[in-house]
């Protein structure tokens, strides 16, 4: 059971958009700590997708965007492409566990 | 180009020990905090340890506290994870990950090294 809660799966057709939620608590997202998102393509290492709630590293398409409100954060993907099919993870710092960084359980995105 | 390469994984019996290494290149290793993250087969990511740039502050997840030790050698641009008293539930791919300067995100990841704990 992860400290950050994500839906196990989402799906969308090519060209459509999807949103992945990440729900935390007052000791992590709600405490004001930044949320970061990672994309993990099958059989590969995770890749940083969004940092500091809303920022994209160089090279990440603007089809990917992040937001945060209260104790939750969201990753939005527009104009779905087949290569977006992957697992997505949110991550944050949690003050209730000394020094702990925590991940969401992950969301499998299927492009129909 | 910044790169991390893990090594040292393998098959070990329950109760055994293993030392993982992570070789860094393409960035100024001694100015960045580092982390270890693992992923059990078919499961999600689990953060397990953090070390600051000059080893002044170290944190562990409760799941490995007292059994695993993180360390680094800045002269060798290397990060280590000493794993003792290994259990079946420690079976996972282990990744080293570089912390960004500023945001507490992991911007560079290694390819991972597999650790299997089984008799």
Coordinates of N, CA and C in Angstrom, one line a residue:
Chain A
X1 N 0.8 -1.2 0.0 CA 0.0 0.0 0.0 C 0.9 1.2 0.0
X2 N 0.8 2.0 -1.1 CA 1.7 3.2 -1.2 C 1.2 4.4 -0.5
X3 N 2.1 5.2 -0.1 CA 1.7 6.5 0.7 C 1.0 7.4 -0.3
X4 N 1.4 7.4 -1.6 CA 0.7 8.2 -2.6 C -0.2 7.2 -3.4
X5 N -1.4 7.6 -3.6 CA -2.4 6.7 -4.3 C -2.6 7.2 -5.8
X6 N -2.4 6.2 -6.7 CA -2.6 6.4 -8.1 C -3.6 5.4 -8.6
X7 N -4.4 5.7 -9.6 CA -5.2 4.6 -10.2 C -4.3 3.6 -10.9
X8 N -4.6 2.3 -10.8 CA -3.8 1.3 -11.4 C -3.6 1.4 -12.9
X9 N -4.7 1.9 -13.5 CA -4.6 1.9 -15.0 C -5.5 3.0 -15.5
X10 N -5.1 3.5 -16.7 CA -5.9 4.5 -17.4 C -5.7 4.1 -18.9
X11 N -6.6 4.5 -19.8 CA -6.5 4.2 -21.2 C -7.1 5.4 -22.0
X12 N -6.6 5.5 -23.2 CA -7.2 6.4 -24.2 C -6.8 6.1 -25.6
X13 N -7.6 6.6 -26.5 CA -7.3 6.4 -27.9 C -6.2 7.4 -28.4
X14 N -5.5 7.0 -29.5 CA -4.5 7.9 -30.0 C -5.2 9.3 -30.3
X15 N -4.5 10.3 -30.0 CA -5.0 11.7 -30.2 C -5.8 12.2 -29.0
X16 N -6.3 11.4 -28.2 CA -7.1 11.8 -27.0 C -6.2 12.2 -25.9
X17 N -6.8 12.6 -24.8 CA -6.0 13.0 -23.6 C -6.5 12.2 -22.4
X18 N -5.5 12.0 -21.4 CA -5.8 11.3 -20.2 C -5.2 12.1 -19.0
X19 N -5.7 11.9 -17.9 CA -5.2 12.5 -16.6 C -5.0 11.4 -15.6
X20 N -3.8 11.4 -15.0 CA -3.5 10.5 -13.9 C -3.4 11.2 -12.6
X21 N -4.1 10.8 -11.6 CA -4.1 11.5 -10.3 C -3.1 10.8 -9.4
X22 N -2.8 11.6 -8.4 CA -1.8 11.2 -7.3 C -2.3 11.8 -6.0
X23 N -2.9 11.0 -5.2 CA -3.5 11.6 -3.9 C -2.6 11.2 -2.7
X24 N -2.2 12.3 -2.0 CA -1.4 12.1 -0.8 C -2.1 12.5 0.5
X25 N -1.3 13.2 1.3 CA -1.9 13.6 2.6 C -1.2 14.8 3.2
X26 N -1.5 15.2 4.4 CA -1.0 16.4 5.0 C 0.5 16.3 5.3
X27 N 1.1 15.1 5.2 CA 2.5 15.0 5.5 C 3.4 14.9 4.2
X28 N 2.8 15.0 3.1 CA 3.5 15.0 1.8 C 3.0 16.1 0.9
X29 N 2.1 15.7 0.0 CA 1.7 16.7 -1.0 C 1.0 17.9 -0.3
X30 N 0.2 17.6 0.7 CA -0.6 18.6 1.4 C 0.3 19.5 2.3
X31 N 1.5 19.1 2.6 CA 2.4 19.9 3.4 C 3.2 20.9 2.5
X32 N 2.9 20.8 1.2 CA 3.6 21.8 0.3 C 4.8 21.2 -0.4
X33 N 5.1 20.0 -0.2 CA 6.3 19.4 -0.9 C 6.0 19.2 -2.4
X34 N 7.0 19.4 -3.2 CA 6.9 19.3 -4.6 C 6.5 17.8 -5.0
X35 N 5.8 17.7 -6.1 CA 5.5 16.4 -6.7 C 6.2 16.3 -8.0
X36 N 6.8 15.1 -8.3 CA 7.5 14.8 -9.5 C 6.9 13.6 -10.1
X37 N 7.0 13.5 -11.5 CA 6.5 12.4 -12.2 C 7.5 11.7 -13.1
X38 N 7.4 10.4 -13.2 CA 8.3 9.6 -13.9 C 7.6 8.7 -14.9
X39 N 8.2 8.5 -16.1 CA 7.7 7.6 -17.1 C 8.6 6.4 -17.2
X40 N 8.0 5.2 -17.1 CA 8.9 4.0 -17.2 C 8.3 3.2 -18.4
X41 N 9.0 3.2 -19.5 CA 8.7 2.4 -20.7 C 9.0 0.9 -20.3
X42 N 8.3 0.0 -21.0 CA 8.6 -1.4 -20.7 C 10.0 -1.8 -20.8
X43 N 10.5 -2.5 -19.7 CA 11.9 -3.0 -19.7 C 13.0 -1.9 -19.6
X44 N 12.6 -0.7 -19.2 CA 13.6 0.3 -19.1 C 13.6 1.0 -17.7
X45 N 14.6 1.8 -17.5 CA 14.7 2.6 -16.2 C 13.7 3.7 -16.3
X46 N 13.2 4.2 -15.1 CA 12.3 5.4 -15.1 C 13.1 6.6 -15.7
X47 N 12.2 7.5 -16.2 CA 12.7 8.7 -16.7 C 11.9 9.9 -16.1
X48 N 12.6 11.0 -15.7 CA 12.0 12.1 -15.1 C 11.1 12.8 -16.2
X49 N 9.9 13.0 -15.9 CA 8.9 13.6 -16.8 C 8.5 15.0 -16.4
X50 N 8.2 15.2 -15.1 CA 7.8 16.5 -14.6 C 8.5 16.6 -13.2
X51 N 9.0 17.8 -13.0 CA 9.6 18.1 -11.6 C 9.0 19.4 -11.1
X52 N 9.0 19.5 -9.8 CA 8.5 20.7 -9.1 C 7.1 20.9 -9.5
X53 N 6.3 19.9 -9.6 CA 4.8 20.0 -9.8 C 4.5 20.3 -11.3
X54 N 5.2 21.2 -11.9 CA 4.7 21.6 -13.3 C 5.8 21.8 -14.3
X55 N 7.0 21.5 -14.0 CA 8.1 21.8 -14.9 C 8.6 20.6 -15.7
X56 N 8.8 20.8 -17.0 CA 9.3 19.7 -17.9 C 10.8 19.8 -18.1
X57 N 11.5 18.7 -17.9 CA 13.0 18.7 -18.3 C 13.1 18.9 -19.8
X58 N 14.2 19.4 -20.2 CA 14.5 19.5 -21.6 C 14.3 18.2 -22.3
X59 N 13.5 18.3 -23.4 CA 13.3 17.2 -24.3 C 12.0 16.5 -24.1
X60 N 11.3 16.8 -23.0 CA 10.0 16.3 -22.7 C 8.9 17.1 -23.5
X61 N 8.1 16.5 -24.3 CA 7.1 17.2 -25.1 C 6.1 18.0 -24.2
X62 N 5.6 19.1 -24.8 CA 4.6 19.9 -24.0 C 3.3 19.2 -24.0
X63 N 3.1 18.0 -24.5 CA 1.9 17.3 -24.4 C 1.7 16.8 -22.9
X64 N 2.8 16.8 -22.2 CA 2.8 16.3 -20.8 C 2.8 17.6 -19.9
X65 N 1.9 17.6 -18.9 CA 1.8 18.7 -18.0 C 1.4 18.2 -16.6
X66 N 1.9 19.0 -15.6 CA 1.6 18.6 -14.3 C 0.9 19.7 -13.5
X67 N 0.1 19.3 -12.5 CA -0.5 20.3 -11.7 C -0.6 19.8 -10.3
X68 N -0.9 20.7 -9.3 CA -1.0 20.2 -7.9 C -2.0 21.1 -7.2
X69 N -2.8 20.5 -6.4 CA -3.8 21.3 -5.6 C -4.1 20.5 -4.3
X70 N -4.0 21.2 -3.2 CA -4.3 20.6 -1.9 C -3.4 19.4 -1.6
X71 N -4.0 18.2 -1.4 CA -3.3 17.0 -1.1 C -3.2 16.1 -2.4
X72 N -3.4 16.7 -3.6 CA -3.4 15.9 -4.8 C -2.6 16.5 -5.9
X73 N -2.1 15.7 -6.8 CA -1.4 16.2 -8.0 C -1.9 15.4 -9.2
X74 N -1.7 16.0 -10.4 CA -2.2 15.3 -11.6 C -1.2 15.4 -12.7
X75 N -1.1 14.4 -13.5 CA -0.3 14.4 -14.7 C -1.3 14.3 -15.9
X76 N -1.3 15.3 -16.8 CA -2.1 15.3 -18.0 C -1.3 15.0 -19.2
X77 N -1.8 14.2 -20.1 CA -1.2 13.8 -21.3 C -2.2 14.1 -22.4
X78 N -1.8 15.0 -23.4 CA -2.7 15.3 -24.5 C -2.2 14.7 -25.8
X79 N -3.0 14.5 -26.8 CA -2.6 14.0 -28.1 C -1.8 12.7 -27.9
X80 N -2.5 11.7 -27.3 CA -1.9 10.4 -27.0 C -1.2 9.8 -28.2
X81 N 0.0 9.3 -28.0 CA 0.7 8.5 -29.1 C 1.0 7.1 -28.6
X82 N 1.2 6.2 -29.5 CA 1.4 4.8 -29.1 C 2.6 4.7 -28.2
X83 N 3.6 5.6 -28.4 CA 4.9 5.5 -27.6 C 4.7 6.0 -26.2
X84 N 3.5 6.5 -25.9 CA 3.2 7.0 -24.5 C 2.8 5.8 -23.6
X85 N 2.6 4.7 -24.2 CA 2.2 3.5 -23.4 C 3.3 3.1 -22.5
X86 N 3.1 3.3 -21.2 CA 4.1 3.1 -20.2 C 3.5 3.1 -18.8
X87 N 4.3 2.9 -17.8 CA 3.9 3.1 -16.4 C 4.3 4.5 -15.9
X88 N 3.5 5.1 -15.2 CA 3.8 6.5 -14.7 C 3.7 6.5 -13.2
X89 N 4.7 7.2 -12.6 CA 4.8 7.2 -11.1 C 4.9 8.7 -10.6
X90 N 4.2 9.0 -9.6 CA 4.4 10.2 -8.9 C 5.3 10.0 -7.7
X91 N 6.0 11.1 -7.3 CA 6.9 11.0 -6.2 C 7.0 12.3 -5.4
X92 N 7.2 12.2 -4.1 CA 7.2 13.4 -3.2 C 8.0 13.1 -2.0
X93 N 8.3 14.1 -1.2 CA 8.9 13.9 0.1 C 7.8 13.8 1.1
X94 N 8.1 12.9 2.2 CA 7.1 12.8 3.2 C 7.7 13.1 4.6
X95 N 7.2 14.0 5.3 CA 7.8 14.4 6.6 C 7.5 13.5 7.7
X96 N 6.6 12.6 7.5 CA 6.2 11.7 8.7 C 7.2 10.5 8.8
X97 N 8.0 10.3 7.7 CA 9.0 9.2 7.7 C 10.3 9.9 7.5
X98 N 11.2 9.9 8.5 CA 12.4 10.6 8.5 C 13.2 10.5 7.2
X99 N 13.2 11.6 6.4 CA 14.0 11.6 5.2 C 13.4 10.9 4.0
X100 N 12.2 10.4 4.2 CA 11.7 9.5 3.2 C 11.2 10.2 1.9
X101 N 11.6 9.7 0.8 CA 11.0 10.0 -0.4 C 10.0 8.9 -0.7
X102 N 8.8 9.2 -1.2 CA 7.8 8.2 -1.4 C 7.3 8.2 -2.9
X103 N 6.9 7.1 -3.4 CA 6.4 6.9 -4.7 C 4.9 6.5 -4.7
X104 N 4.2 6.9 -5.7 CA 2.9 6.3 -5.9 C 3.0 4.9 -6.4
X105 N 1.9 4.2 -6.4 CA 2.0 2.8 -6.8 C 2.1 2.6 -8.3
X106 N 2.0 3.6 -9.0 CA 2.2 3.5 -10.5 C 0.8 3.4 -11.2
X107 N 0.8 3.9 -12.4 CA -0.4 3.8 -13.3 C 0.0 3.3 -14.6
X108 N -0.6 2.3 -15.1 CA -0.3 1.8 -16.4 C -1.2 2.5 -17.4
X109 N -0.6 3.2 -18.4 CA -1.3 3.8 -19.4 C -1.3 2.9 -20.7
X110 N -2.5 2.6 -21.1 CA -2.7 1.8 -22.3 C -3.3 2.8 -23.4
X111 N -2.6 2.8 -24.6 CA -3.1 3.5 -25.7 C -3.8 2.6 -26.6
X112 N -5.1 2.8 -26.7 CA -6.0 1.8 -27.4 C -5.8 1.7 -28.9
Chain B
X1 N 27.6 13.5 -21.6 CA 26.3 13.1 -21.2 C 26.4 12.5 -19.8
X2 N 25.5 12.9 -18.9 CA 25.5 12.3 -17.6 C 25.0 10.9 -17.6
X3 N 25.7 10.0 -16.9 CA 25.4 8.6 -16.9 C 25.6 7.9 -15.6
X4 N 24.8 6.9 -15.3 CA 25.0 6.1 -14.1 C 25.0 4.7 -14.5
X5 N 25.9 3.9 -14.0 CA 26.0 2.4 -14.4 C 26.1 1.6 -13.1
X6 N 25.1 0.8 -12.8 CA 25.1 0.0 -11.6 C 25.8 -1.4 -12.0
X7 N 26.3 -2.0 -10.9 CA 26.9 -3.3 -11.1 C 26.8 -4.0 -9.7
X8 N 27.1 -5.3 -9.7 CA 27.2 -6.0 -8.4 C 26.0 -6.9 -8.1
X9 N 24.9 -6.9 -8.9 CA 23.8 -7.7 -8.6 C 24.1 -9.2 -8.9
X10 N 23.1 -10.0 -8.5 CA 23.3 -11.4 -8.7 C 22.4 -12.2 -7.8
X11 N 22.6 -13.5 -7.7 CA 21.8 -14.5 -6.9 C 22.6 -14.7 -5.6
X12 N 21.8 -14.5 -4.5 CA 22.4 -14.7 -3.2 C 21.4 -15.4 -2.3
X13 N 21.9 -16.2 -1.4 CA 21.0 -17.0 -0.5 C 20.4 -16.0 0.6
X14 N 19.2 -16.4 1.1 CA 18.7 -15.6 2.3 C 19.7 -15.6 3.4
X15 N 19.8 -14.4 4.0 CA 20.8 -14.2 5.0 C 22.1 -13.7 4.5
X16 N 22.3 -13.8 3.3 CA 23.6 -13.4 2.7 C 23.8 -11.9 2.5
X17 N 24.9 -11.5 1.9 CA 25.3 -10.1 1.7 C 25.6 -9.9 0.2
X18 N 25.5 -8.6 -0.2 CA 25.9 -8.2 -1.5 C 26.2 -6.8 -1.5
X19 N 27.2 -6.3 -2.3 CA 27.5 -4.9 -2.4 C 27.3 -4.4 -3.8
X20 N 26.4 -3.5 -4.0 CA 26.1 -2.9 -5.3 C 27.0 -1.6 -5.5
X21 N 27.4 -1.4 -6.7 CA 28.1 -0.2 -7.0 C 27.4 0.6 -8.1
X22 N 27.6 1.9 -8.2 CA 27.1 2.8 -9.2 C 28.1 3.7 -9.6
X23 N 28.6 3.6 -10.9 CA 29.6 4.5 -11.4 C 29.0 5.7 -12.1
X24 N 29.4 6.9 -11.7 CA 28.9 8.1 -12.3 C 29.9 8.7 -13.3
X25 N 29.3 9.3 -14.4 CA 30.1 10.0 -15.3 C 29.3 11.1 -16.0
X26 N 30.0 12.1 -16.5 CA 29.4 13.2 -17.3 C 28.8 14.3 -16.4
X27 N 29.0 14.3 -15.1 CA 28.6 15.4 -14.3 C 29.5 15.4 -13.0
X28 N 29.4 16.5 -12.3 CA 30.2 16.7 -11.1 C 29.6 15.9 -10.0
X29 N 30.0 14.7 -9.8 CA 29.4 13.7 -8.9 C 29.4 14.3 -7.5
X30 N 30.5 14.9 -7.1 CA 30.7 15.3 -5.6 C 29.8 16.5 -5.2
X31 N 29.0 17.0 -6.1 CA 28.1 18.1 -5.8 C 26.6 17.7 -5.7
X32 N 26.3 16.5 -5.9 CA 24.9 16.0 -5.9 C 24.7 14.9 -4.9
X33 N 23.5 15.0 -4.3 CA 23.0 13.9 -3.5 C 22.6 12.8 -4.4
X34 N 22.6 11.6 -3.8 CA 22.3 10.4 -4.6 C 21.3 9.5 -3.8
X35 N 20.6 8.6 -4.6 CA 19.6 7.7 -4.0 C 19.7 6.3 -4.6
X36 N 19.2 5.4 -3.8 CA 18.9 4.0 -4.3 C 17.4 3.8 -4.3
X37 N 16.9 3.3 -5.4 CA 15.5 3.0 -5.6 C 15.4 1.5 -6.1
X38 N 14.5 0.8 -5.6 CA 14.4 -0.6 -6.1 C 13.0 -0.9 -6.7
X39 N 12.9 -1.9 -7.5 CA 11.6 -2.3 -8.1 C 11.5 -3.8 -8.1
X40 N 10.7 -4.4 -7.2 CA 10.4 -5.8 -7.2 C 9.8 -6.3 -8.5
X41 N 9.9 -7.5 -8.9 CA 9.4 -8.0 -10.2 C 7.9 -7.7 -10.3
X42 N 7.5 -7.0 -11.3 CA 6.1 -6.7 -11.5 C 5.4 -5.7 -10.6
X43 N 6.3 -5.0 -9.8 CA 5.8 -4.1 -8.8 C 6.3 -2.7 -9.1
X44 N 5.9 -1.7 -8.2 CA 6.2 -0.3 -8.4 C 7.6 0.0 -7.8
X45 N 7.9 1.3 -7.9 CA 9.2 1.8 -7.4 C 9.1 2.0 -5.9
X46 N 10.2 1.7 -5.3 CA 10.4 1.9 -3.8 C 11.7 2.6 -3.5
X47 N 11.6 3.8 -3.0 CA 12.8 4.5 -2.6 C 13.4 3.8 -1.4
X48 N 14.7 3.6 -1.3 CA 15.3 2.9 -0.2 C 16.4 3.7 0.6
X49 N 17.1 4.6 -0.1 CA 18.2 5.3 0.6 C 18.6 6.5 -0.1
X50 N 19.1 7.5 0.7 CA 19.6 8.8 0.2 C 20.9 9.2 0.9
X51 N 21.8 9.8 0.2 CA 23.0 10.3 0.8 C 23.3 11.7 0.2
X52 N 23.7 12.6 1.0 CA 24.1 13.9 0.5 C 25.4 13.9 -0.2
X53 N 25.8 15.0 -0.8 CA 27.0 15.1 -1.6 C 28.3 14.7 -0.9
X54 N 28.4 15.1 0.4 CA 29.6 14.8 1.2 C 29.3 13.8 2.3
X55 N 28.2 13.1 2.2 CA 27.9 12.0 3.1 C 27.5 12.5 4.5
X56 N 27.2 13.7 4.6 CA 26.8 14.3 6.0 C 25.5 13.8 6.5
X57 N 24.6 13.5 5.5 CA 23.2 13.1 5.9 C 22.8 11.9 5.1
X58 N 22.3 10.9 5.8 CA 21.9 9.6 5.2 C 20.5 9.3 5.7
X59 N 19.7 8.8 4.9 CA 18.4 8.3 5.2 C 18.1 6.9 4.6
X60 N 17.3 6.1 5.3 CA 16.9 4.8 4.8 C 15.4 4.6 5.0
X61 N 14.8 3.8 4.1 CA 13.4 3.4 4.3 C 13.4 2.4 5.4
X62 N 12.3 2.3 6.1 CA 12.2 1.4 7.2 C 12.4 -0.1 6.8
X63 N 12.1 -0.4 5.5 CA 12.2 -1.7 5.1 C 13.6 -2.2 5.0
X64 N 14.6 -1.3 5.0 CA 16.0 -1.7 4.9 C 16.9 -1.2 6.0
X65 N 16.3 -0.4 6.9 CA 17.1 0.2 7.9 C 17.7 -0.9 8.8
X66 N 19.0 -0.7 9.1 CA 19.7 -1.7 10.0 C 20.3 -2.8 9.2
X67 N 19.9 -3.0 7.9 CA 20.5 -4.1 7.1 C 21.3 -3.5 5.9
X68 N 20.9 -2.4 5.4 CA 21.6 -1.8 4.2 C 22.4 -0.6 4.7
X69 N 23.5 -0.4 4.0 CA 24.3 0.8 4.2 C 24.7 1.5 2.9
X70 N 24.3 2.7 2.8 CA 24.7 3.5 1.6 C 26.0 4.3 1.9
X71 N 26.8 4.4 0.9 CA 28.1 5.1 1.0 C 28.5 5.6 -0.4
X72 N 29.5 6.5 -0.4 CA 30.0 7.0 -1.7 C 31.5 7.3 -1.5
X73 N 32.1 7.3 -2.7 CA 33.5 7.7 -2.8 C 33.6 8.7 -3.9
X74 N 33.7 10.0 -3.5 CA 33.7 11.0 -4.5 C 35.0 11.0 -5.3
X75 N 36.0 10.5 -4.8 CA 37.3 10.5 -5.6 C 37.2 9.5 -6.7
X76 N 36.3 8.5 -6.5 CA 36.1 7.4 -7.5 C 34.8 7.6 -8.3
X77 N 34.1 8.7 -8.0 CA 32.8 9.0 -8.7 C 31.8 7.8 -8.5
X78 N 31.8 7.2 -7.3 CA 31.0 6.0 -7.2 C 30.1 6.0 -5.9
X79 N 29.0 5.4 -6.1 CA 28.0 5.2 -5.0 C 27.9 3.7 -4.7
X80 N 27.6 3.4 -3.5 CA 27.6 2.0 -3.1 C 26.3 1.7 -2.2
X81 N 26.0 0.4 -2.2 CA 24.9 0.0 -1.3 C 25.3 -1.4 -0.8
X82 N 25.7 -1.5 0.5 CA 26.0 -2.7 1.1 C 24.8 -3.3 1.7
X83 N 24.4 -4.5 1.2 CA 23.2 -5.1 1.6 C 23.5 -6.4 2.5
X84 N 23.1 -6.4 3.7 CA 23.3 -7.6 4.6 C 22.0 -8.2 5.0
X85 N 22.0 -9.4 5.6 CA 20.8 -10.1 6.0 C 19.7 -10.0 5.0
X86 N 20.1 -10.4 3.8 CA 19.1 -10.3 2.7 C 18.0 -11.3 2.8
X87 N 16.8 -10.8 2.4 CA 15.5 -11.6 2.5 C 15.0 -11.8 1.1
X88 N 14.1 -12.7 1.0 CA 13.4 -13.0 -0.3 C 12.7 -11.7 -0.9
X89 N 12.2 -10.9 0.1 CA 11.5 -9.7 -0.3 C 12.4 -8.6 -0.8
X90 N 13.7 -8.8 -0.7 CA 14.6 -7.8 -1.2 C 14.9 -8.1 -2.7
X91 N 14.4 -9.1 -3.3 CA 14.5 -9.4 -4.7 C 13.9 -8.3 -5.5
X92 N 14.8 -7.7 -6.3 CA 14.3 -6.5 -7.1 C 15.4 -6.1 -8.0
X93 N 15.1 -5.2 -9.0 CA 16.0 -4.4 -9.7 C 16.4 -3.2 -8.9
X94 N 17.7 -2.9 -8.7 CA 18.1 -1.8 -7.9 C 18.7 -0.7 -8.8
X95 N 18.1 0.5 -8.7 CA 18.6 1.6 -9.5 C 19.3 2.6 -8.6
X96 N 20.4 3.2 -9.1 CA 20.9 4.4 -8.4 C 20.3 5.6 -9.2
X97 N 20.1 6.7 -8.5 CA 19.4 7.9 -9.1 C 20.0 9.1 -8.5
X98 N 20.3 10.0 -9.4 CA 20.9 11.3 -9.0 C 19.8 12.3 -8.7
X99 N 20.0 13.0 -7.6 CA 19.0 14.1 -7.2 C 19.4 15.3 -8.0
X100 N 18.3 16.1 -8.4 CA 18.6 17.4 -9.1 C 19.1 18.4 -8.0
X101 N 19.7 19.4 -8.5 CA 20.1 20.5 -7.6 C 18.8 21.4 -7.6
X102 N 18.3 21.6 -6.4 CA 17.1 22.3 -6.3 C 16.0 21.4 -6.0
X103 N 15.1 21.1 -6.9 CA 14.0 20.2 -6.7 C 14.4 18.8 -6.3
X104 N 13.7 18.2 -5.4 CA 14.1 16.9 -4.9 C 13.6 15.8 -5.8
X105 N 13.9 15.9 -7.1 CA 13.6 14.9 -8.1 C 14.8 14.2 -8.5
X106 N 14.6 13.0 -9.1 CA 15.7 12.2 -9.6 C 15.8 12.3 -11.1
X107 N 16.8 13.0 -11.6 CA 16.9 13.4 -13.0 C 17.7 12.4 -13.8
X108 N 18.6 11.7 -13.2 CA 19.4 10.7 -13.9 C 19.3 9.4 -13.2
X109 N 19.0 8.3 -14.0 CA 18.9 7.0 -13.4 C 19.8 6.0 -14.2
X110 N 20.3 5.1 -13.4 CA 21.1 4.0 -14.1 C 20.1 3.0 -14.7
X111 N 20.7 2.0 -15.4 CA 19.9 1.0 -16.0 C 19.4 -0.1 -15.1
X112 N 20.0 -0.1 -13.9 CA 19.5 -1.1 -12.9 C 20.4 -2.3 -12.9
X113 N 20.4 -3.0 -11.7 CA 21.1 -4.3 -11.5 C 20.1 -5.2 -10.7
X114 N 20.0 -6.4 -11.2 CA 19.0 -7.3 -10.6 C 19.6 -8.1 -9.4
X115 N 18.9 -8.1 -8.3 CA 19.3 -8.8 -7.1 C 18.2 -9.9 -6.8
X116 N 18.6 -11.1 -6.8 CA 17.7 -12.2 -6.5 C 18.1 -12.9 -5.2
X117 N 17.2 -13.0 -4.3 CA 17.5 -13.6 -3.0 C 16.7 -14.9 -2.9
X118 N 17.4 -16.0 -3.0 CA 16.7 -17.3 -3.1 C 17.7 -18.4 -2.7
X119 N 17.1 -19.5 -2.2 CA 18.0 -20.6 -1.8 C 17.9 -21.7 -3.0

